[in-house]
């Protein structure tokens, strides 16, 4: 494919997005977290195209987006903890890793043959309209080349994947700007990826503590490789100031080339994180990032920053 169509968020754009998805094509669309690269999860060919477009290793499974808990139950087997979390946070930025239901029509490529499926009901009107119009489960990893920064605008998607996707539907910037929190339930609930919902809110809904996976424990989430979410330029974290030649990404008051939040607000910082990293990345200068407190959404922000700072081998 050589050109990417930009669709508007009106009914015509939604109908066209649904038609393309049902036809096995790729359509990037916004969610409340980041833009996803959508494909019909039931078609092997469509799912294979997602891996190809992102240059993503095919052992890395994909999140499946559905419009409701009832739709999710077709694909995943919900234990009590999963039900409690879905009730508390769906629609919303929570991804549940569940045992695959035997009758689920999703492609084996989606689960990477793991027997586990990642499911999410997004909280974004445009995403919901597309899901309803397509009437299919939609596999959608973040719409960026594998290992790169997640996109929080249609412009980011086109900059990273233009020509590789059939269409992008423009729904403006993503309000949360940080990927979903990923939880695997089972005997011992595991927090596989810190994200837009903080750990203590998950624990409150579960009525128990949630563990971080120990080395090798839990369903493999290859997206959790140490080096991930990386800009092209080197990135240095916990920096109190920039060194020569670096640009400075600040947090809180004080001089900076860009600021995650001048008032040190972590919600605002999360929403700005990928947009500002994309912007600084495009200047070509190495980036130094101010320290971010390891509380609330700061945990997920620091997780992404540490991965972005890990050199790729
Ligand atoms: O907010 C989000 O979650 C966004 C939006 C588009 O929904 N999606 C997203 O997808 O961040 P992605 O593919 O960039 O990250 C999903 C993570 C990956 O680390 C992947 O390895 C893991 O979820 N994952 C997906 N399916 C899995 C499964 N069956 N078992 C274990 N991990 C899984
Ligand atoms: Mg991703």
PDB file of N, CA, C and O and ligand atoms in Angstrom, residues 34 54 56 141-151 179 193 223 228-229, ligand 2:
ATOM      1  N   UNK A  34      -4.266   5.873  23.723  1.00  0.00           N
ATOM      2  CA  UNK A  34      -3.416   6.218  22.580  1.00  0.00           C
ATOM      3  C   UNK A  34      -4.146   5.741  21.321  1.00  0.00           C
ATOM      4  O   UNK A  34      -5.158   5.058  21.425  1.00  0.00           O
ATOM      5  N   UNK A  54       3.636  -2.829  11.652  1.00  0.00           N
ATOM      6  CA  UNK A  54       4.379  -2.354  12.827  1.00  0.00           C
ATOM      7  C   UNK A  54       5.794  -2.899  12.882  1.00  0.00           C
ATOM      8  O   UNK A  54       6.591  -2.488  13.721  1.00  0.00           O
ATOM      9  N   UNK A  56       6.344  -5.834  13.931  1.00  0.00           N
ATOM     10  CA  UNK A  56       6.261  -6.358  15.295  1.00  0.00           C
ATOM     11  C   UNK A  56       6.534  -7.858  15.268  1.00  0.00           C
ATOM     12  O   UNK A  56       6.015  -8.566  14.423  1.00  0.00           O
ATOM     13  N   UNK A 141      -3.036  -2.953  18.512  1.00  0.00           N
ATOM     14  CA  UNK A 141      -1.893  -2.508  19.300  1.00  0.00           C
ATOM     15  C   UNK A 141      -1.738  -1.009  19.111  1.00  0.00           C
ATOM     16  O   UNK A 141      -2.399  -0.429  18.238  1.00  0.00           O
ATOM     17  N   UNK A 142      -0.907  -0.387  19.904  1.00  0.00           N
ATOM     18  CA  UNK A 142      -0.659   1.035  19.679  1.00  0.00           C
ATOM     19  C   UNK A 142      -0.141   1.228  18.248  1.00  0.00           C
ATOM     20  O   UNK A 142       0.616   0.394  17.741  1.00  0.00           O
ATOM     21  N   UNK A 143      -0.573   2.331  17.609  1.00  0.00           N
ATOM     22  CA  UNK A 143      -0.325   2.517  16.180  1.00  0.00           C
ATOM     23  C   UNK A 143       1.027   3.170  15.897  1.00  0.00           C
ATOM     24  O   UNK A 143       1.106   4.242  15.287  1.00  0.00           O
ATOM     25  N   UNK A 144       2.091   2.513  16.348  1.00  0.00           N
ATOM     26  CA  UNK A 144       3.449   3.018  16.144  1.00  0.00           C
ATOM     27  C   UNK A 144       4.311   1.867  15.641  1.00  0.00           C
ATOM     28  O   UNK A 144       3.995   0.709  15.892  1.00  0.00           O
ATOM     29  N   UNK A 145       5.420   2.175  14.950  1.00  0.00           N
ATOM     30  CA  UNK A 145       6.346   1.098  14.617  1.00  0.00           C
ATOM     31  C   UNK A 145       6.808   0.415  15.912  1.00  0.00           C
ATOM     32  O   UNK A 145       6.950   1.079  16.943  1.00  0.00           O
ATOM     33  N   UNK A 146       6.999  -0.885  15.866  1.00  0.00           N
ATOM     34  CA  UNK A 146       7.344  -1.665  17.055  1.00  0.00           C
ATOM     35  C   UNK A 146       8.518  -1.026  17.811  1.00  0.00           C
ATOM     36  O   UNK A 146       9.519  -0.637  17.215  1.00  0.00           O
ATOM     37  N   UNK A 147       8.362  -0.900  19.129  1.00  0.00           N
ATOM     38  CA  UNK A 147       9.442  -0.381  19.963  1.00  0.00           C
ATOM     39  C   UNK A 147       9.490   1.135  20.059  1.00  0.00           C
ATOM     40  O   UNK A 147      10.251   1.683  20.844  1.00  0.00           O
ATOM     41  N   UNK A 148       8.680   1.823  19.248  1.00  0.00           N
ATOM     42  CA  UNK A 148       8.714   3.297  19.245  1.00  0.00           C
ATOM     43  C   UNK A 148       7.648   3.889  20.160  1.00  0.00           C
ATOM     44  O   UNK A 148       6.832   3.174  20.731  1.00  0.00           O
ATOM     45  N   UNK A 149       7.641   5.216  20.239  1.00  0.00           N
ATOM     46  CA  UNK A 149       6.688   5.920  21.091  1.00  0.00           C
ATOM     47  C   UNK A 149       5.262   5.683  20.608  1.00  0.00           C
ATOM     48  O   UNK A 149       4.997   5.682  19.406  1.00  0.00           O
ATOM     49  N   UNK A 150       4.329   5.567  21.535  1.00  0.00           N
ATOM     50  CA  UNK A 150       2.922   5.442  21.163  1.00  0.00           C
ATOM     51  C   UNK A 150       2.407   6.769  20.617  1.00  0.00           C
ATOM     52  O   UNK A 150       2.848   7.834  21.038  1.00  0.00           O
ATOM     53  N   UNK A 151       1.457   6.722  19.677  1.00  0.00           N
ATOM     54  CA  UNK A 151       0.904   7.937  19.088  1.00  0.00           C
ATOM     55  C   UNK A 151      -0.296   8.461  19.867  1.00  0.00           C
ATOM     56  O   UNK A 151      -1.169   7.689  20.266  1.00  0.00           O
ATOM     57  N   UNK A 179      -0.876   4.402  27.871  1.00  0.00           N
ATOM     58  CA  UNK A 179      -1.565   3.160  27.564  1.00  0.00           C
ATOM     59  C   UNK A 179      -2.308   2.603  28.780  1.00  0.00           C
ATOM     60  O   UNK A 179      -2.027   2.963  29.917  1.00  0.00           O
ATOM     61  N   UNK A 193       1.387  -4.347  33.348  1.00  0.00           N
ATOM     62  CA  UNK A 193       1.878  -3.052  32.848  1.00  0.00           C
ATOM     63  C   UNK A 193       1.203  -1.962  33.639  1.00  0.00           C
ATOM     64  O   UNK A 193      -0.019  -1.865  33.638  1.00  0.00           O
ATOM     65  N   UNK A 223       5.792  -6.909  24.994  1.00  0.00           N
ATOM     66  CA  UNK A 223       5.855  -5.452  24.943  1.00  0.00           C
ATOM     67  C   UNK A 223       6.480  -4.886  26.202  1.00  0.00           C
ATOM     68  O   UNK A 223       6.744  -3.692  26.298  1.00  0.00           O
ATOM     69  N   UNK A 228      11.762  -0.271  25.096  1.00  0.00           N
ATOM     70  CA  UNK A 228      10.485  -0.153  24.408  1.00  0.00           C
ATOM     71  C   UNK A 228      10.061   1.292  24.517  1.00  0.00           C
ATOM     72  O   UNK A 228      10.602   2.042  25.297  1.00  0.00           O
ATOM     73  N   UNK A 229       9.069   1.667  23.731  1.00  0.00           N
ATOM     74  CA  UNK A 229       8.553   3.033  23.818  1.00  0.00           C
ATOM     75  C   UNK A 229       9.666   4.050  23.637  1.00  0.00           C
ATOM     76  O   UNK A 229       9.746   5.030  24.378  1.00  0.00           O
TER      77      UNK A 229
HETATM   78 MG1  LIG B   2       2.611  -0.398  22.109  1.00  0.00          MG
END
